[in-house]
Short mmCIF file of C-alpha atoms in Angstrom, two decimals:
data_model
loop_
_atom_site.label_atom_id
_atom_site.label_comp_id
_atom_site.label_asym_id
_atom_site.label_seq_id
_atom_site.Cartn_x
_atom_site.Cartn_y
_atom_site.Cartn_z
CA MET A 194 42.20 61.08 25.67
CA LEU A 195 42.57 64.40 27.91
CA CYS A 196 42.96 67.32 26.81
CA GLY A 197 46.33 69.79 28.33
CA MET A 198 44.97 71.54 31.05
CA LEU A 199 43.77 75.74 30.41
CA GLU A 200 46.00 77.70 29.94
CA ARG A 201 45.70 80.92 32.15
CA ASP A 202 45.41 77.54 34.89
CA LYS A 203 49.19 76.47 33.31
CA GLN A 204 50.24 80.41 33.62
CA SER A 205 48.87 80.54 38.41
CA LEU A 206 49.98 76.88 38.77
CA ARG A 207 54.35 78.03 36.36
CA LYS A 208 54.13 81.84 38.85
CA CYS A 209 53.19 79.78 42.16
CA SER A 210 55.58 76.93 41.80
CA LEU A 211 58.22 77.72 43.91
CA VAL A 212 56.25 78.66 47.64
CA LEU A 213 54.12 74.80 46.21
CA SER A 214 57.08 73.20 46.19
CA LYS A 215 58.42 73.92 49.01
CA GLN A 216 54.46 74.41 51.29
CA LEU A 217 53.10 71.90 49.15
CA VAL A 218 52.11 68.28 51.34
CA VAL A 219 51.47 66.02 49.07
CA ASP A 220 50.03 63.00 51.22
CA GLU A 221 48.03 60.02 50.81
CA LEU A 222 44.49 62.20 50.85
CA LEU A 223 45.96 64.08 48.68
CA ILE A 224 46.79 61.84 45.85
CA GLN A 225 43.47 59.84 46.49
CA SER A 226 41.32 63.08 46.32
CA LEU A 227 42.87 63.60 41.97
CA GLN A 228 42.88 59.93 41.32
CA ALA A 229 38.83 59.65 42.34
CA ASP A 230 38.28 63.05 40.35
CA ASN A 231 40.49 60.18 37.41
CA ILE A 232 42.99 63.04 37.57
CA LEU A 233 45.90 60.78 38.50
CA THR A 234 46.38 56.70 37.99
CA GLU A 235 47.61 54.93 40.18
CA ASN A 236 51.21 54.88 38.09
CA MET A 237 50.75 57.93 38.51
CA ALA A 238 50.27 58.35 41.65
CA GLU A 239 52.92 55.52 43.44
CA THR A 240 56.01 57.47 41.11
CA ILE A 241 54.46 60.62 43.25
CA MET A 242 54.91 59.16 45.85
CA ALA A 243 58.97 56.59 45.63
CA GLU A 244 60.01 60.42 45.54
CA GLN A 245 62.11 60.55 48.41
CA THR A 246 61.21 63.80 49.37
CA SER A 247 58.25 66.71 50.15
CA GLN A 248 60.38 68.58 47.49
CA LYS A 249 60.49 65.64 44.71
CA ARG A 250 57.42 64.35 45.42
CA SER A 251 55.63 68.07 44.82
CA TRP A 252 57.47 68.33 41.73
CA ARG A 253 56.55 65.27 40.37
CA LEU A 254 53.20 66.65 40.66
CA LEU A 255 52.95 70.01 39.04
CA LEU A 256 54.86 68.21 36.17
CA LEU A 257 52.33 66.15 35.89
CA LEU A 258 49.35 68.73 36.63
CA PRO A 259 48.79 70.38 34.12
CA LYS A 260 48.68 67.74 31.11
CA ARG A 261 46.04 66.17 32.54
CA GLY A 262 42.82 67.61 31.64
CA PRO A 263 41.76 71.04 31.77
CA ARG A 264 39.64 69.64 35.00
CA ALA A 265 43.17 68.97 36.24
CA PHE A 266 42.79 73.06 38.12
CA SER A 267 39.65 72.49 40.45
CA SER A 268 40.31 69.34 40.82
CA PHE A 269 44.01 70.25 42.49
CA CYS A 270 41.97 72.72 44.42
CA SER A 271 39.33 70.60 45.88
CA ALA A 272 42.14 68.64 47.30
CA LEU A 273 44.04 71.67 49.03
CA ARG A 274 41.20 72.63 50.05
CA GLU A 275 40.43 68.06 51.62
CA THR A 276 43.75 68.27 53.11
CA GLU A 277 43.43 71.50 54.81
CA GLN A 278 45.53 73.18 52.53
CA GLN A 279 43.74 75.83 52.10
CA HIS A 280 46.54 78.75 51.90
CA LEU A 281 47.63 76.74 49.04
CA CYS A 282 44.11 77.17 46.91
CA ASP A 283 43.84 80.47 47.75
CA LEU A 284 47.34 81.31 45.61
CA ILE A 285 46.20 79.51 42.82
CA THR A 286 43.28 80.93 42.36
CA GLN A 287 44.33 84.31 43.11
CA SER A 288 46.95 83.82 40.86
CA SER A 289 43.97 82.88 38.56
CA GLU A 290 41.85 85.63 37.97
CA GLU A 291 44.53 87.70 37.81
CA ASP A 292 45.80 85.43 34.98
CA ASP A 293 41.57 86.03 34.12
CA ASN A 294 42.27 90.23 34.42
CA GLU A 295 45.44 90.33 32.66
CA THR A 296 43.98 89.29 29.57
CA LEU A 297 40.36 90.75 29.34
CA VAL A 298 42.41 93.79 29.72
CA ASP A 299 44.29 92.18 26.96
CA THR A 300 41.57 91.32 24.94
CA SER A 301 40.48 94.68 25.00
CA LEU A 302 43.40 95.42 24.00
CA GLU A 303 43.28 94.31 21.04
CA GLU A 304 39.79 94.37 20.22
CA VAL A 305 40.66 98.61 19.89
CA SER A 306 44.09 97.79 18.02
CA GLU A 307 41.64 95.60 15.41
CA ALA A 308 38.79 97.48 15.44
CA SER A 309 41.54 100.27 14.59
CA SER A 310 42.60 98.86 12.41
CA THR A 311 40.14 97.90 9.83
CA SER A 312 37.90 100.38 9.97
CA SER A 313 37.60 103.25 7.41
CA PHE A 314 38.90 105.94 9.77
CA PRO A 315 43.07 104.42 11.04
CA ALA A 316 43.46 105.32 14.81
CA TRP A 317 45.01 107.89 13.75
CA SER A 318 43.16 109.53 11.15
CA SER A 319 42.48 112.73 13.27
CA ASP A 320 45.51 114.17 12.93
CA SER A 321 45.57 115.96 9.28
CA ASN A 322 49.49 116.60 8.73
CA LYS A 323 49.01 113.07 8.31
CA THR A 324 49.05 111.68 4.37
CA GLU A 325 47.49 108.31 3.35
CA SER A 326 50.60 107.60 2.52
CA GLU A 327 52.36 107.69 5.90
CA SER A 328 49.41 106.65 7.24
CA SER A 329 49.45 103.07 4.80
CA SER A 330 53.59 102.66 5.46
CA ARG A 331 53.06 102.37 9.18
CA GLU A 332 51.01 100.04 9.45
CA LEU A 333 52.29 97.92 7.74
CA THR A 334 55.76 98.53 10.27
CA PRO A 335 56.00 96.03 12.49
CA ILE A 336 56.70 98.78 15.48
CA ARG A 337 52.92 98.97 16.12
CA ASP A 338 53.39 95.73 17.33
CA LYS A 339 55.74 96.33 19.46
CA ASP A 340 54.56 99.70 20.79
CA ARG A 341 51.70 96.94 21.69
CA SER A 342 53.30 94.49 24.04
CA LYS A 343 54.51 98.13 25.63
CA GLU A 344 51.39 99.24 26.16
CA ARG A 345 49.84 95.33 27.03
CA GLN A 346 52.41 95.94 29.57
CA ARG A 347 51.68 98.96 31.65
CA THR A 348 48.75 97.93 32.43
CA LYS A 349 49.23 94.83 33.35
CA ARG A 350 51.13 96.38 35.57
CA THR A 351 48.32 98.63 36.52
CA VAL A 352 45.65 96.23 37.21
CA ARG A 353 47.28 93.42 39.06
CA SER A 354 46.93 93.15 42.28
CA PRO A 355 49.77 92.30 45.66
CA PRO A 356 51.07 89.08 45.78
CA HIS A 357 50.02 85.97 47.79
CA PRO A 358 51.67 87.29 50.70
CA THR A 359 53.24 83.04 51.39
CA GLN A 360 55.90 82.73 54.71
CA GLU A 361 59.70 82.55 53.62
CA GLU A 362 60.48 81.31 57.40
CA PHE A 363 59.10 77.61 57.13
CA PRO A 364 57.06 76.74 55.42
CA ALA A 365 53.15 77.50 56.37
CA LYS A 366 51.47 73.22 56.32
CA ARG A 367 48.29 72.36 57.88
CA ALA A 368 47.65 73.38 61.71
CA ARG A 369 47.39 70.59 63.96
CA THR A 370 45.88 69.90 67.66
CA HIS A 371 48.74 68.32 70.08
CA GLU A 372 47.84 65.43 71.92
CA SER A 373 50.08 64.26 75.44
CA MET A 374 54.26 63.08 74.48
CA GLU A 375 54.40 61.87 71.14
CA PHE A 376 52.96 64.67 70.27
CA SER A 377 52.53 64.78 66.41
CA LEU A 378 51.87 68.17 64.60
CA ASP A 379 53.49 67.38 60.99
CA ALA A 380 51.27 65.01 58.24
CA ASP A 381 54.26 64.71 55.38
CA SER A 382 53.94 60.50 55.31
CA PRO A 383 53.45 58.26 51.60
CA ILE A 384 51.32 55.93 49.72
CA ASN A 385 53.56 53.23 50.29
CA PRO A 386 54.98 52.73 46.93
CA PRO A 387 56.16 48.37 46.95
CA VAL A 388 59.17 47.71 48.46
CA LEU A 389 61.73 48.14 45.64
CA PRO A 390 63.96 44.47 44.64
CA CYS A 391 67.67 43.28 44.65
CA THR A 392 68.85 43.33 41.42
CA PRO A 393 70.66 39.51 41.59
CA ASP A 394 74.15 41.60 40.95
CA PHE A 395 74.13 43.13 43.72
CA TYR A 396 73.58 39.91 46.14
CA LEU A 397 76.31 38.39 44.73
CA SER A 398 78.40 41.82 45.49
CA ARG A 399 77.70 42.13 49.05
CA CYS A 400 76.95 38.39 50.40
CA GLN A 401 79.84 37.42 50.61
CA GLN A 402 80.66 40.42 52.93
CA SER A 403 77.34 40.40 54.84
CA TYR A 404 74.99 38.57 57.73
CA ARG A 405 73.21 35.08 56.08
CA MET A 406 69.83 35.69 54.68
CA LYS A 407 68.45 34.26 52.05
CA SER A 408 66.46 32.42 54.14
CA ALA A 409 62.81 32.49 53.08
CA PRO A 410 60.88 33.27 54.83
CA ARG A 411 64.34 35.72 55.94
CA GLY A 412 62.76 34.63 60.19
CA LEU A 413 59.83 36.10 62.40
CA ALA A 414 58.60 39.52 63.14
CA LEU A 415 57.02 40.21 66.25
CA VAL A 416 55.05 43.46 66.79
CA ILE A 417 53.25 44.62 70.08
CA SER A 418 51.77 48.01 69.74
CA ASN A 419 50.49 49.61 72.83
CA VAL A 420 47.18 52.25 71.99
CA THR A 421 44.25 51.96 74.25
CA PHE A 422 45.19 51.86 78.24
CA ASP A 423 43.92 50.55 80.83
CA SER A 424 41.90 54.03 82.32
CA GLY A 425 41.35 52.36 85.68
CA ALA A 426 45.44 51.31 85.78
CA ALA A 427 46.89 53.72 83.63
CA PRO A 428 44.66 56.79 84.24
CA ASP A 429 47.84 59.13 83.05
CA LEU A 430 48.28 56.95 79.58
CA ASP A 431 45.96 58.64 77.29
CA PRO A 432 44.94 56.21 74.29
CA ARG A 433 47.85 56.21 71.23
CA LYS A 434 45.27 57.53 68.88
CA GLY A 435 47.48 56.79 65.10
CA GLY A 436 49.05 53.52 67.23
CA GLU A 437 46.62 51.31 64.57
CA VAL A 438 47.96 53.30 62.06
CA ASP A 439 52.23 52.71 63.30
CA ASP A 440 51.86 48.45 63.72
CA GLU A 441 49.49 47.87 59.74
CA VAL A 442 52.03 50.54 58.10
CA LEU A 443 55.03 48.51 59.93
CA ARG A 444 52.99 44.42 59.83
CA LYS A 445 52.63 45.40 55.79
CA VAL A 446 56.64 46.63 55.18
CA PHE A 447 58.33 43.36 56.54
CA THR A 448 55.33 41.03 54.64
CA GLU A 449 57.07 41.70 51.76
CA LEU A 450 60.30 41.80 53.10
CA ASP A 451 59.03 38.23 53.37
CA TYR A 452 59.31 37.91 57.15
CA LEU A 453 56.11 36.04 59.03
CA VAL A 454 54.97 38.05 60.49
CA SER A 455 52.41 39.13 63.91
CA VAL A 456 50.42 41.84 65.73
CA ARG A 457 49.55 41.72 69.34
CA ARG A 458 47.70 44.60 70.63
CA ASP A 459 46.88 46.20 73.91
CA LEU A 460 48.68 43.64 76.15
CA THR A 461 50.03 44.46 79.79
CA ALA A 462 53.51 44.32 81.58
CA GLN A 463 52.89 40.77 81.52
CA ASP A 464 51.30 40.00 78.95
CA MET A 465 53.89 41.86 77.06
CA ARG A 466 56.45 39.21 78.41
CA THR A 467 55.03 36.39 77.83
CA CYS A 468 54.45 36.92 74.37
CA ILE A 469 58.21 37.26 73.97
CA GLU A 470 58.67 34.61 75.90
CA THR A 471 56.97 32.18 73.52
CA PHE A 472 58.20 34.47 70.02
CA CYS A 473 62.48 34.06 71.63
CA ARG A 474 61.28 29.97 72.18
CA GLN A 475 59.52 29.52 68.30
CA SER A 476 61.71 26.70 66.86
CA GLU A 477 61.28 28.21 63.12
CA HIS A 478 63.62 30.20 64.83
CA ARG A 479 66.28 27.72 64.51
CA THR A 480 65.61 27.11 60.46
CA MET A 481 65.26 31.68 59.49
CA ASP A 482 68.08 33.75 59.20
CA SER A 483 66.96 36.88 60.88
CA CYS A 484 64.28 37.98 63.79
CA VAL A 485 62.66 41.47 63.99
CA VAL A 486 61.38 43.06 67.08
CA CYS A 487 58.98 46.32 67.07
CA LEU A 488 57.27 47.34 70.09
CA LEU A 489 55.22 50.66 70.40
CA SER A 490 53.99 52.52 73.51
CA HIS A 491 54.44 55.14 75.55
CA GLY A 492 57.47 54.66 77.95
CA VAL A 493 60.16 56.43 79.75
CA GLU A 494 64.48 56.41 79.72
CA GLY A 495 64.86 52.07 79.14
CA ALA A 496 61.66 51.27 79.99
CA ILE A 497 58.36 50.82 77.75
CA TYR A 498 55.00 50.22 79.45
CA GLY A 499 52.19 48.12 79.12
CA THR A 500 48.43 49.07 79.45
CA ASP A 501 48.02 48.63 83.25
CA GLY A 502 50.46 51.37 83.53
CA GLN A 503 53.36 48.83 84.09
CA LEU A 504 56.50 49.26 82.73
CA LEU A 505 58.64 45.86 81.21
CA GLN A 506 62.39 46.99 80.50
CA LEU A 507 63.77 47.22 77.71
CA ASP A 508 67.21 45.77 78.93
CA TRP A 509 65.12 42.59 79.63
CA VAL A 510 64.01 41.94 76.13
CA PHE A 511 67.49 42.49 75.33
CA GLU A 512 68.22 40.18 77.69
CA ALA A 513 65.95 37.85 76.19
CA PHE A 514 67.60 37.71 72.65
CA ASP A 515 70.83 37.67 73.31
CA ASN A 516 73.28 34.22 73.10
CA ALA A 517 72.45 32.73 76.13
CA HIS A 518 68.74 33.55 76.23
CA CYS A 519 68.06 32.45 72.29
CA PRO A 520 70.35 30.65 70.92
CA LEU A 521 68.15 29.34 67.45
CA LEU A 522 69.73 32.94 67.20
CA GLN A 523 73.14 33.07 67.28
CA ASN A 524 75.10 34.84 65.40
CA LYS A 525 72.24 36.41 63.42
CA PRO A 526 70.14 39.49 62.94
CA LYS A 527 67.53 40.89 65.15
CA MET A 528 66.37 44.07 64.81
CA PHE A 529 63.91 46.10 68.00
CA PHE A 530 62.26 48.61 66.19
CA ILE A 531 61.41 50.69 69.70
CA GLN A 532 58.60 52.92 69.11
CA ALA A 533 57.82 55.62 72.10
CA CYS A 534 58.85 58.45 74.94
CA ARG A 535 62.38 58.35 76.50
CA GLY A 536 60.89 61.18 78.52
CA ASP A 537 59.30 63.93 79.33
CA GLU A 538 61.31 67.28 77.72
CA MET A 539 59.93 68.37 74.31
CA ASP A 540 62.81 69.05 72.03
CA CYS A 541 61.71 72.90 70.98
CA GLY A 542 64.55 72.46 68.66
CA VAL A 543 67.61 75.91 68.01
CA GLU A 544 68.21 78.20 65.76
CA GLN A 545 71.30 77.26 63.43
CA ILE A 546 74.19 79.14 62.85
CA ASP A 547 75.55 81.23 60.10
CA GLY A 548 77.43 78.82 57.78
CA PRO A 549 77.39 75.07 56.80
CA ALA A 550 76.63 72.81 58.93
CA ARG A 551 78.79 70.64 61.69
CA THR A 552 78.19 66.97 62.44
CA LEU A 553 80.95 67.41 64.51
CA SER A 554 81.00 65.23 67.84
CA PRO A 555 83.12 63.84 70.22
CA SER A 556 84.71 60.14 69.86
CA CYS A 557 85.15 57.05 71.90
CA GLU A 558 87.27 54.04 71.70
CA GLN A 559 86.82 51.38 73.55
CA ARG A 560 90.00 48.85 73.94
CA ASP A 561 90.29 45.19 74.55
CA ALA A 562 92.33 44.42 77.64
CA GLY A 563 94.72 42.80 74.80
CA ARG A 564 95.85 39.31 76.68
CA GLU A 565 96.00 37.06 73.85
CA GLY A 566 97.70 33.68 74.96
CA GLU A 567 97.50 33.68 78.34
CA GLY A 568 95.59 30.26 78.87
CA ASP A 569 91.48 30.37 79.74
CA ALA A 570 91.55 27.77 83.13
CA ASP A 571 87.79 27.18 82.61
CA THR A 572 87.28 27.10 79.46
CA THR A 573 89.14 23.33 79.63
CA GLN A 574 88.71 20.58 82.30
CA SER A 575 91.82 18.44 83.28
CA GLY A 576 93.03 16.15 80.82
CA ASP A 577 90.37 17.05 77.77
CA LEU A 578 91.92 17.50 75.27
CA ARG A 579 89.13 18.59 73.37
CA ARG A 580 89.91 21.96 71.11
CA PRO A 581 87.77 23.98 73.37
CA ARG A 582 84.61 25.85 71.59
CA ILE A 583 84.81 29.92 70.38
CA LYS A 584 83.17 31.74 72.51
CA LEU A 585 80.03 34.64 72.23
CA PRO A 586 79.80 37.55 73.83
CA GLN A 587 76.57 37.41 75.81
CA ARG A 588 75.28 40.00 73.71
CA SER A 589 76.26 40.55 69.73
CA ASP A 590 74.53 41.49 65.85
CA MET A 591 71.79 43.56 67.65
CA ILE A 592 70.35 47.06 66.01
CA CYS A 593 68.07 49.20 67.33
CA GLY A 594 66.30 51.82 66.19
CA PHE A 595 64.46 54.67 68.84
CA ALA A 596 61.90 56.88 68.17
CA SER A 597 63.76 59.34 70.56
CA LEU A 598 66.93 60.57 72.15
CA LYS A 599 67.40 59.76 76.65
CA GLY A 600 65.00 62.27 78.09
CA THR A 601 63.01 63.54 75.28
CA ALA A 602 59.51 63.00 73.51
CA ALA A 603 58.75 61.43 70.69
CA MET A 604 56.46 62.96 67.86
CA ARG A 605 53.25 61.08 66.39
CA ASN A 606 50.32 61.99 63.64
CA THR A 607 46.90 60.63 65.05
CA LYS A 608 45.54 60.05 61.28
CA ARG A 609 49.27 59.07 60.09
CA GLY A 610 51.37 57.59 62.41
CA SER A 611 54.80 58.43 64.15
CA TRP A 612 57.51 60.22 62.24
CA PHE A 613 59.75 56.97 63.44
CA ILE A 614 57.74 55.10 61.68
CA GLN A 615 56.71 56.91 58.82
CA GLU A 616 60.85 57.17 57.50
CA LEU A 617 61.14 53.78 58.61
CA ASN A 618 59.35 52.13 56.73
CA SER A 619 59.74 54.96 53.31
CA ALA A 620 63.20 54.10 53.82
CA LEU A 621 63.19 49.99 54.11
CA ARG A 622 60.39 50.52 51.05
CA LEU A 623 62.98 52.34 48.81
CA CYS A 624 66.21 51.96 50.47
CA ALA A 625 66.77 48.32 51.50
CA ARG A 626 67.38 47.07 47.89
CA ASP A 627 70.43 48.06 47.72
CA THR A 628 71.21 49.90 51.44
CA HIS A 629 72.33 48.44 54.36
CA LEU A 630 70.07 48.72 57.76
CA ALA A 631 72.88 50.83 59.68
CA ASP A 632 72.74 53.28 56.88
CA ILE A 633 69.05 53.63 57.27
CA LEU A 634 68.45 53.45 59.86
CA VAL A 635 71.25 56.48 59.24
CA GLN A 636 68.55 58.43 56.73
CA VAL A 637 66.05 57.60 58.61
CA ASN A 638 68.47 60.50 61.31
CA ARG A 639 68.55 62.69 58.53
CA ARG A 640 64.64 62.45 57.84
CA ILE A 641 63.47 62.49 61.60
CA LYS A 642 66.24 65.44 62.05
CA GLU A 643 64.64 67.39 58.91
CA ARG A 644 60.78 67.08 60.47
CA GLU A 645 59.34 69.84 62.06
CA GLY A 646 56.15 70.34 64.43
CA TYR A 647 53.68 72.67 62.78
CA ALA A 648 51.37 73.75 65.56
CA PRO A 649 50.61 78.39 65.40
CA GLY A 650 49.90 79.36 69.24
CA THR A 651 51.24 76.52 71.28
CA ALA A 652 54.21 75.54 73.47
CA HIS A 653 54.71 72.64 69.99
CA HIS A 654 55.66 74.82 67.25
CA ARG A 655 57.90 74.35 65.68
CA CYS A 656 59.44 71.70 67.93
CA LYS A 657 62.03 68.95 67.21
CA GLU A 658 62.54 65.31 67.60
CA MET A 659 65.79 62.72 67.22
CA SER A 660 65.78 59.39 66.48
CA GLU A 661 69.33 57.63 67.42
CA PHE A 662 69.97 53.95 66.28
CA THR A 663 72.64 51.32 68.65
CA SER A 664 73.95 48.36 67.25
CA SER A 665 76.65 45.76 67.90
CA LEU A 666 75.78 44.03 64.41
CA CYS A 667 79.35 42.58 62.75
CA LYS A 668 78.97 42.36 59.14
CA ASP A 669 77.25 44.73 57.05
CA LEU A 670 72.98 43.87 57.32
CA PHE A 671 70.87 43.52 53.71
CA LEU A 672 67.80 42.58 53.34
CA PHE A 673 67.99 41.67 50.13
CA PRO A 674 64.10 42.13 49.48
CA LYS A 675 62.17 40.03 47.29
CA TYR A 676 66.25 38.34 46.03
CA GLN A 677 66.35 34.48 46.75
CA PRO A 678 69.43 31.96 45.88
CA GLN A 679 69.26 29.68 43.36
CA TYR A 680 70.94 27.93 45.43
#
């Protein structure tokens, strides 16, 4: 049974809790370090990382640490150093040392006071005008405790060193080196909590107005991830360090969402075309309710690079899955996720004006010509009395999430993967149980909007990214994870 943390260390964490909650990066490496020291159990780690925001994860950890024994403080300091958060380690250790100094001063005062009270020569005995009865009455009055408390406070104010400086303008997270495009500078990445299951009641309340999603498996998923590029054919395309993390993250999350996932890595543009054409023709699509396609590579607006430096046009990809070219997926939701740059422009962000945040943006509606009731000579042949088949638009029932806006670069962490894939993974795991995919991608947008690169001294310091998605879905798209209808 673990006993509690030392009081001085508790006080230090308590004093620094506000700064820690804002600046502490609770990521996989930090949690694993605490687990290795037997400070956190596996259940505790999962509970912490299940929190949806960085600040909530920090608060959850700070609530647990004081209960995890006298070694918890030193282990936490070691974990901060290992995760390059030395400034926070310095902050709490300095605060703890200050508490030590205060304790020494308080102890000295108490010892002096106790000695004076137990000595045969009271502290005020030098005053010859005081009688023995007056001395006795003063020893019994509680005023001395108050005086001693005041004296402690005066001594603390004189001994205490100046508070540790902190940056208030923006959180000071660990420094990161930058690489060509997909710059990755922020490292707030969670341990993967399990995908939360949908409940039977939720399924029954939503299944009628949403896409059918009860096949087992839910569908096929294809992940194409280009990490290493041909230095001869594509000398300008650097290796996408961290890209291998992304494809593994996607493989795991869609497997848990009950998809049959195929990961293909480092394909030329022609190989990508062949792979996608083969995927579209798979007969298994007939009995499954959806499909997923994830494309991860360097890119430009409207296209992604193969490892040979040749471009694969995204319009060709979407066409391969449209109602004409992929009839087995007609009326079924087709999900696309594109992790690639869409240009060379770095989003440096803008300062928000005073006042509440505003999201007013113009909107535009395009209406049909509305020519109902007019015959169409192409729908039937002369003398054919059969009812004409319902026609579908060329392309429908698709939703596509993009890591960045047109013309801008995407952000990637060389150890933890891309910002967009990180946030998509977290949102699917925590929200797919009761949130349709369009709203999940709105949550991803919100999280990406909040993220900010940290690279002091470079042009990419405080860089930003903004994801977006397009949709031709015609119903709500719930994945109903881990629920299988009994009929």
